[in-house]
């Protein structure tokens, strides 16, 4: 069973002016698509052919000889999760249960935003910043390259922000801080975080 490139949950121009159509043409149409194509080549005719994406990620993470498979499978998953972590007209302070938990576990939305941007800014080179649920509490983590909380037992990803340069270079050039500020102020999809939280309980 081959994997397909998932549709974006909005048009390629849906995040303008914060993320351009050009960026999504490359990021979704080229980068994400290449991970899907590579994944399909790597599983073709193997034991992984009929496995779920999560099963492939976890199996490959446990086998150092399958780094290429891990990288492509995890990047397929991470990118699909990232597209849903944003929405047109998103951003700003959360509502619903996630808002209550952010106040409980970080003290305030502003404290959360500072720590989330510090995680993204502190990821040297390529990677991801995450808001996760761990042991019943919210936590902020960062992962390098393709690494993903999917492989961590007891951790539920709630939101992610791609901090690979390909996510922001066309729109923000070298300014990862400006991209991260725009992600939180204009793009983040708190409905998705609330849905993930509800699914986890
Ligand atoms: Mn990316």
Short mmCIF file of C-alpha atoms and ligand atoms in Angstrom, two decimals:
data_model
loop_
_atom_site.label_atom_id
_atom_site.label_comp_id
_atom_site.label_asym_id
_atom_site.label_seq_id
_atom_site.Cartn_x
_atom_site.Cartn_y
_atom_site.Cartn_z
CA UNK A 1 0.00 0.00 0.00
CA UNK A 2 1.65 3.19 -1.14
CA UNK A 3 1.26 6.43 0.77
CA UNK A 4 -0.19 9.53 -0.91
CA UNK A 5 0.82 13.15 -0.35
CA UNK A 6 -1.95 14.41 1.95
CA UNK A 7 -3.91 17.42 0.76
CA UNK A 8 -3.29 20.65 2.64
CA UNK A 9 -6.24 21.55 4.90
CA UNK A 10 -6.33 24.95 3.05
CA UNK A 11 -5.27 26.25 -0.34
CA UNK A 12 -1.62 26.81 -1.14
CA UNK A 13 -2.42 30.54 -0.84
CA UNK A 14 -4.40 30.03 2.37
CA UNK A 15 -1.72 31.31 4.75
CA UNK A 16 -0.83 34.46 2.79
CA UNK A 17 0.61 36.94 3.78
CA UNK A 18 2.32 35.08 6.64
CA UNK A 19 3.45 32.11 4.55
CA UNK A 20 3.48 32.65 0.80
CA UNK A 21 2.01 30.45 -1.91
CA UNK A 22 5.59 30.04 -3.18
CA UNK A 23 6.70 28.58 0.14
CA UNK A 24 3.83 26.10 0.19
CA UNK A 25 4.42 25.18 -3.45
CA UNK A 26 7.97 24.16 -2.49
CA UNK A 27 7.35 22.95 1.05
CA UNK A 28 4.24 20.86 0.35
CA UNK A 29 4.62 20.26 -3.36
CA UNK A 30 8.36 19.48 -3.40
CA UNK A 31 9.73 18.72 0.09
CA UNK A 32 6.77 16.86 1.60
CA UNK A 33 6.11 15.16 -1.73
CA UNK A 34 9.72 13.96 -1.94
CA UNK A 35 9.47 12.39 1.52
CA UNK A 36 6.34 10.50 0.38
CA UNK A 37 8.01 9.36 -2.86
CA UNK A 38 11.15 8.21 -1.02
CA UNK A 39 9.09 6.44 1.64
CA UNK A 40 7.15 4.51 -1.01
CA UNK A 41 10.39 3.45 -2.72
CA UNK A 42 11.90 2.30 0.59
CA UNK A 43 8.90 0.16 1.64
CA UNK A 44 8.14 -1.30 -1.78
CA UNK A 45 8.46 -5.09 -1.57
CA UNK A 46 9.47 -5.08 2.12
CA UNK A 47 7.83 -6.16 5.38
CA UNK A 48 6.78 -2.52 5.86
CA UNK A 49 4.63 -2.45 2.73
CA UNK A 50 1.31 -2.84 4.55
CA UNK A 51 2.20 -1.17 7.84
CA UNK A 52 0.76 2.09 9.09
CA UNK A 53 2.94 5.20 9.00
CA UNK A 54 3.29 5.16 12.81
CA UNK A 55 4.31 1.48 12.76
CA UNK A 56 6.97 2.21 10.14
CA UNK A 57 8.32 5.18 12.13
CA UNK A 58 8.61 3.14 15.33
CA UNK A 59 10.12 0.09 13.61
CA UNK A 60 12.70 2.19 11.76
CA UNK A 61 13.56 4.22 14.88
CA UNK A 62 14.50 0.98 16.64
CA UNK A 63 16.84 -0.15 13.82
CA UNK A 64 19.95 1.97 13.14
CA UNK A 65 20.30 0.37 9.69
CA UNK A 66 16.98 1.98 8.70
CA UNK A 67 17.88 5.65 9.21
CA UNK A 68 16.79 6.55 5.69
CA UNK A 69 13.42 4.92 6.17
CA UNK A 70 13.01 6.62 9.53
CA UNK A 71 13.88 10.04 8.15
CA UNK A 72 11.42 9.86 5.27
CA UNK A 73 8.56 8.23 7.23
CA UNK A 74 8.93 10.64 10.16
CA UNK A 75 9.12 13.64 7.84
CA UNK A 76 5.88 12.54 6.13
CA UNK A 77 4.17 12.37 9.52
CA UNK A 78 5.72 15.58 10.90
CA UNK A 79 4.73 17.63 7.86
CA UNK A 80 1.12 16.44 7.82
CA UNK A 81 0.93 17.33 11.53
CA UNK A 82 2.51 20.73 10.84
CA UNK A 83 -0.01 21.67 8.11
CA UNK A 84 -2.81 21.04 10.58
CA UNK A 85 -1.01 23.01 13.28
CA UNK A 86 -1.75 26.17 11.26
CA UNK A 87 -4.91 27.64 9.78
CA UNK A 88 -5.97 30.74 7.88
CA UNK A 89 -6.89 33.39 10.45
CA UNK A 90 -5.20 31.45 13.23
CA UNK A 91 -2.82 32.62 15.91
CA UNK A 92 -3.17 34.56 19.10
CA UNK A 93 -4.23 33.37 22.50
CA UNK A 94 -5.77 29.92 22.76
CA UNK A 95 -9.30 29.12 23.89
CA UNK A 96 -10.86 26.02 25.37
CA UNK A 97 -9.12 23.37 27.43
CA UNK A 98 -5.67 24.04 25.95
CA UNK A 99 -5.90 27.61 27.26
CA UNK A 100 -6.59 26.36 30.78
CA UNK A 101 -3.72 23.88 30.62
CA UNK A 102 -1.30 26.49 29.28
CA UNK A 103 -2.13 28.74 32.22
CA UNK A 104 -1.84 25.80 34.64
CA UNK A 105 1.43 24.37 33.29
CA UNK A 106 3.32 27.46 32.04
CA UNK A 107 1.80 30.18 34.22
CA UNK A 108 0.52 32.28 31.31
CA UNK A 109 0.19 32.34 27.54
CA UNK A 110 3.08 34.81 27.33
CA UNK A 111 5.34 32.46 29.31
CA UNK A 112 4.34 29.61 26.98
CA UNK A 113 5.06 31.72 23.88
CA UNK A 114 8.49 32.72 25.20
CA UNK A 115 9.41 29.09 25.91
CA UNK A 116 8.02 27.79 22.60
CA UNK A 117 10.02 30.36 20.62
CA UNK A 118 13.11 29.58 22.71
CA UNK A 119 12.73 25.90 21.79
CA UNK A 120 12.47 26.70 18.08
CA UNK A 121 15.28 29.22 18.22
CA UNK A 122 17.46 26.89 20.27
CA UNK A 123 17.23 24.05 17.76
CA UNK A 124 20.60 24.41 16.04
CA UNK A 125 20.17 23.62 12.36
CA UNK A 126 17.05 21.83 11.17
CA UNK A 127 14.28 20.49 13.32
CA UNK A 128 10.95 21.00 15.04
CA UNK A 129 9.45 22.65 18.12
CA UNK A 130 6.56 20.80 19.76
CA UNK A 131 3.82 21.30 22.30
CA UNK A 132 3.12 17.87 23.77
CA UNK A 133 1.13 16.22 26.54
CA UNK A 134 3.39 14.16 28.77
CA UNK A 135 2.22 12.43 31.95
CA UNK A 136 -0.91 14.57 31.97
CA UNK A 137 0.97 17.86 31.70
CA UNK A 138 1.84 20.14 28.81
CA UNK A 139 5.50 20.32 27.83
CA UNK A 140 7.55 22.04 25.13
CA UNK A 141 10.20 20.02 23.33
CA UNK A 142 12.41 20.33 20.28
CA UNK A 143 13.71 17.62 17.98
CA UNK A 144 16.53 17.70 15.40
CA UNK A 145 16.09 16.80 11.73
CA UNK A 146 13.26 14.25 11.33
CA UNK A 147 13.01 13.18 14.96
CA UNK A 148 9.49 13.12 16.31
CA UNK A 149 7.63 12.58 19.60
CA UNK A 150 5.72 9.77 17.82
CA UNK A 151 8.51 7.45 19.00
CA UNK A 152 8.25 8.52 22.66
CA UNK A 153 6.02 6.36 24.82
CA UNK A 154 3.47 8.31 26.85
CA UNK A 155 3.92 11.50 24.83
CA UNK A 156 1.07 12.93 22.73
CA UNK A 157 1.99 15.64 20.20
CA UNK A 158 -0.47 18.57 20.27
CA UNK A 159 1.17 21.11 17.91
CA UNK A 160 4.35 21.49 15.92
CA UNK A 161 6.34 24.24 14.24
CA UNK A 162 8.78 23.35 11.46
CA UNK A 163 12.04 25.28 11.93
CA UNK A 164 13.87 23.87 8.92
CA UNK A 165 15.04 26.81 6.78
CA UNK A 166 12.81 25.59 3.93
CA UNK A 167 9.80 26.47 6.11
CA UNK A 168 10.59 30.19 6.24
CA UNK A 169 13.51 31.23 4.05
CA UNK A 170 11.50 32.53 1.06
CA UNK A 171 9.32 34.68 3.34
CA UNK A 172 11.57 35.61 6.26
CA UNK A 173 15.08 34.90 4.87
CA UNK A 174 17.36 34.20 7.82
CA UNK A 175 14.98 35.51 10.48
CA UNK A 176 13.69 32.42 12.23
CA UNK A 177 12.50 34.67 15.12
CA UNK A 178 10.19 36.65 12.80
CA UNK A 179 8.77 33.41 11.36
CA UNK A 180 8.19 31.98 14.83
CA UNK A 181 6.48 35.18 16.00
CA UNK A 182 4.19 35.08 12.97
CA UNK A 183 3.46 31.39 13.53
CA UNK A 184 2.18 32.16 17.04
CA UNK A 185 0.50 35.50 16.26
CA UNK A 186 -1.14 34.67 12.91
CA UNK A 187 -1.14 30.97 12.12
CA UNK A 188 -1.28 28.56 15.04
CA UNK A 189 -4.41 26.38 15.03
CA UNK A 190 -5.57 25.99 18.64
CA UNK A 191 -8.62 24.00 17.48
CA UNK A 192 -6.20 21.29 16.33
CA UNK A 193 -4.41 21.29 19.70
CA UNK A 194 -7.76 21.06 21.50
CA UNK A 195 -8.79 18.16 19.24
CA UNK A 196 -5.53 16.30 19.93
CA UNK A 197 -6.00 16.91 23.63
CA UNK A 198 -9.56 15.53 23.49
CA UNK A 199 -8.39 12.48 21.50
CA UNK A 200 -5.73 11.78 24.12
CA UNK A 201 -8.15 11.58 27.04
MN1 LIG B 1 9.59 21.09 6.37
#
